[in-house]
Amino acid sequence: MGQCHIYSLPFTMERIDTHSRKFPGGLFMTVRHLVADDLFRPFEYDFFVRISQAFPLLNKLTIVNENEQEKKLTHQHDEHKQISSIIKFSHLMILDLSMCDIDYVKQLLFDFNACLPCLSTLYIKYIDLEIVTGYFTNNAARVNCSKLTRIIFDSPPMIYSENFHPYFPLLYCK
């Protein structure tokens, strides 16, 4: 089985579905929604860098990948010795991490990995969010989660942790 992507110029589509870690280079100014899935190989840090550069006006990002990352980023405690630059999604408002490995949750929610200043809606597995946020006490994800107004869980808990609502002060849960 093979796949082929054919693009016309000027590129005018608002949504792209990519089914591997590879997509053509260039600048896609009209794309507002990207669905990235790969059933066989993990997405690594450089993939997210390429996405942030190729789709500067992206509003919605959906990640579908159950493969663990092979090159997990480690955060240096010394702010002056950060290993990699922060990936910035300046216009991203909706992030769907409900169909991916927990590594991508860490990659995109930890503020030392990614900057998501407009993030307002998050689709996610409750257990992944609970683990990544250290049961809603870890500050590493607090910055990127602070402006969330909606979180859509795969299956919401019967009772939320006492730290849940203070961690997401603007939240409307569904």
Short mmCIF file of C-alpha atoms in Angstrom, two decimals:
data_model
loop_
_atom_site.label_atom_id
_atom_site.label_comp_id
_atom_site.label_asym_id
_atom_site.label_seq_id
_atom_site.Cartn_x
_atom_site.Cartn_y
_atom_site.Cartn_z
CA MET A 1 0.00 0.00 0.00
CA GLY A 2 1.30 3.45 -0.80
CA GLN A 3 0.20 7.01 -0.30
CA CYS A 4 0.74 10.08 -2.37
CA HIS A 5 0.05 13.74 -1.60
CA ILE A 6 -0.60 16.05 -4.53
CA TYR A 7 -0.67 19.79 -3.90
CA SER A 8 -1.68 22.56 -6.24
CA LEU A 9 -0.27 26.04 -6.32
CA PRO A 10 -1.36 28.33 -4.90
CA PHE A 11 -2.06 26.11 -1.91
CA THR A 12 -5.49 27.01 -0.51
CA MET A 13 -6.57 24.10 1.71
CA GLU A 14 -7.41 24.82 5.33
CA ARG A 15 -6.86 21.25 6.56
CA ILE A 16 -4.10 18.71 5.93
CA ASP A 17 -3.95 15.10 7.06
CA THR A 18 -0.42 13.72 7.00
CA HIS A 19 0.05 9.99 7.45
CA SER A 20 3.75 9.86 8.25
CA ARG A 21 6.55 11.89 9.78
CA LYS A 22 7.26 13.41 6.39
CA PHE A 23 5.45 16.22 4.68
CA PRO A 24 6.63 18.52 1.91
CA GLY A 25 8.65 21.54 2.85
CA GLY A 26 7.30 25.00 2.39
CA LEU A 27 5.05 27.45 4.10
CA PHE A 28 1.34 26.64 4.40
CA MET A 29 -0.29 29.94 5.35
CA THR A 30 -3.88 28.81 4.74
CA VAL A 31 -3.77 25.62 6.83
CA ARG A 32 -5.62 26.00 10.11
CA HIS A 33 -6.08 22.31 11.04
CA LEU A 34 -3.43 19.62 10.84
CA VAL A 35 -4.01 15.95 11.58
CA ALA A 36 -0.71 14.11 11.98
CA ASP A 37 -0.79 10.36 12.29
CA ASP A 38 1.72 7.58 11.94
CA LEU A 39 0.91 4.02 12.92
CA PHE A 40 4.46 2.72 12.68
CA ARG A 41 7.01 5.33 13.80
CA PRO A 42 7.04 7.92 16.58
CA PHE A 43 7.03 11.67 16.05
CA GLU A 44 10.19 13.19 17.47
CA TYR A 45 11.06 16.74 18.54
CA ASP A 46 12.24 17.78 15.05
CA PHE A 47 8.84 16.84 13.58
CA PHE A 48 7.10 19.36 15.86
CA VAL A 49 9.70 22.00 14.98
CA ARG A 50 8.94 21.48 11.28
CA ILE A 51 5.19 21.68 11.94
CA SER A 52 5.49 24.94 13.87
CA GLN A 53 7.56 26.47 11.05
CA ALA A 54 5.53 25.15 8.10
CA PHE A 55 2.10 25.96 9.56
CA PRO A 56 2.51 29.30 11.36
CA LEU A 57 -1.24 30.05 11.55
CA LEU A 58 -2.30 26.62 12.78
CA ASN A 59 -5.40 26.75 15.04
CA LYS A 60 -6.01 23.04 15.61
CA LEU A 61 -3.53 20.18 15.88
CA THR A 62 -4.53 16.53 16.17
CA ILE A 63 -1.86 13.95 16.96
CA VAL A 64 -2.61 10.28 16.31
CA ASN A 65 0.39 8.17 17.29
CA GLU A 66 0.53 5.46 19.96
CA ASN A 67 4.30 4.92 19.52
CA GLU A 68 6.60 6.04 22.33
CA GLN A 69 9.14 8.66 21.34
CA GLU A 70 12.61 7.19 20.89
CA LYS A 71 14.45 10.44 21.67
CA LYS A 72 12.82 11.75 24.79
CA LEU A 73 13.79 15.30 25.65
CA THR A 74 15.32 15.87 29.04
CA HIS A 75 14.91 19.22 30.71
CA GLN A 76 17.89 20.80 32.34
CA HIS A 77 17.16 22.34 35.71
CA ASP A 78 19.55 25.15 34.87
CA GLU A 79 17.54 27.50 32.64
CA HIS A 80 20.71 28.71 30.89
CA LYS A 81 21.58 25.22 29.64
CA GLN A 82 18.37 24.24 27.90
CA ILE A 83 19.04 21.39 25.46
CA SER A 84 16.64 22.40 22.70
CA SER A 85 14.66 25.46 21.75
CA ILE A 86 11.04 25.79 22.72
CA ILE A 87 8.56 24.97 19.97
CA LYS A 88 6.09 27.82 19.57
CA PHE A 89 2.55 27.45 18.23
CA SER A 90 1.45 31.09 18.38
CA HIS A 91 -2.12 30.59 17.14
CA LEU A 92 -2.93 27.07 18.33
CA MET A 93 -6.27 27.10 20.16
CA ILE A 94 -7.33 23.43 19.98
CA LEU A 95 -5.02 20.52 20.72
CA ASP A 96 -6.21 16.93 20.39
CA LEU A 97 -3.97 14.47 22.24
CA SER A 98 -6.67 11.89 22.90
CA MET A 99 -5.22 9.34 20.46
CA CYS A 100 -1.53 9.44 21.26
CA ASP A 101 1.12 8.15 23.62
CA ILE A 102 1.77 10.09 26.83
CA ASP A 103 5.16 11.22 25.43
CA TYR A 104 3.35 13.66 23.12
CA VAL A 105 1.38 15.05 26.04
CA LYS A 106 4.69 15.84 27.77
CA GLN A 107 6.18 17.16 24.52
CA LEU A 108 3.36 19.62 23.93
CA LEU A 109 2.13 20.58 27.41
CA PHE A 110 5.40 21.11 29.29
CA ASP A 111 6.35 24.78 29.01
CA PHE A 112 10.04 24.00 28.62
CA ASN A 113 9.20 22.05 25.42
CA ALA A 114 6.40 24.08 23.84
CA CYS A 115 4.80 27.51 24.04
CA LEU A 116 1.02 27.51 23.47
CA PRO A 117 -0.14 31.02 24.38
CA CYS A 118 -3.63 30.71 22.81
CA LEU A 119 -4.50 27.15 23.85
CA SER A 120 -8.11 27.10 25.02
CA THR A 121 -9.40 23.58 24.25
CA LEU A 122 -7.71 20.27 24.98
CA TYR A 123 -8.84 16.76 24.04
CA ILE A 124 -6.99 14.22 26.19
CA LYS A 125 -7.16 11.00 28.17
CA TYR A 126 -7.83 11.91 31.79
CA ILE A 127 -5.21 9.48 33.09
CA ASP A 128 -2.52 10.99 30.83
CA LEU A 129 -3.30 14.51 32.04
CA GLU A 130 -3.30 13.34 35.65
CA ILE A 131 0.11 11.65 35.28
CA VAL A 132 1.77 14.46 33.29
CA THR A 133 0.61 17.15 35.72
CA GLY A 134 1.67 15.11 38.75
CA TYR A 135 -1.95 14.91 39.90
CA PHE A 136 -2.35 18.62 39.14
CA THR A 137 0.60 19.81 41.22
CA ASN A 138 3.45 19.93 38.66
CA ASN A 139 4.20 23.44 37.42
CA ALA A 140 5.80 22.26 34.15
CA ALA A 141 2.42 22.04 32.40
CA ARG A 142 0.66 24.80 34.34
CA VAL A 143 1.63 27.64 31.96
CA ASN A 144 0.29 25.92 28.84
CA CYS A 145 -2.83 24.79 30.71
CA SER A 146 -3.61 28.08 32.45
CA LYS A 147 -5.78 29.49 29.64
CA LEU A 148 -7.77 26.32 29.01
CA THR A 149 -11.50 26.95 29.01
CA ARG A 150 -12.46 23.42 27.90
CA ILE A 151 -11.04 19.96 28.39
CA ILE A 152 -12.76 17.05 26.69
CA PHE A 153 -11.81 13.76 28.31
CA ASP A 154 -12.08 10.28 26.84
CA SER A 155 -13.92 9.31 30.02
CA PRO A 156 -14.27 11.95 32.74
CA PRO A 157 -13.62 10.89 36.32
CA MET A 158 -16.49 10.47 38.75
CA ILE A 159 -14.72 12.80 41.20
CA TYR A 160 -12.02 15.32 40.37
CA SER A 161 -8.92 15.68 42.51
CA GLU A 162 -8.93 18.61 44.94
CA ASN A 163 -6.05 20.15 42.93
CA PHE A 164 -7.86 19.89 39.61
CA HIS A 165 -9.89 23.12 39.58
CA PRO A 166 -7.11 25.37 40.96
CA TYR A 167 -4.80 23.99 38.24
CA PHE A 168 -7.31 25.01 35.52
CA PRO A 169 -8.84 28.24 36.81
CA LEU A 170 -10.79 29.13 33.64
CA LEU A 171 -12.08 25.65 32.94
CA TYR A 172 -15.44 24.46 31.79
CA CYS A 173 -15.31 20.61 31.90
CA LYS A 174 -17.16 18.30 29.61
#
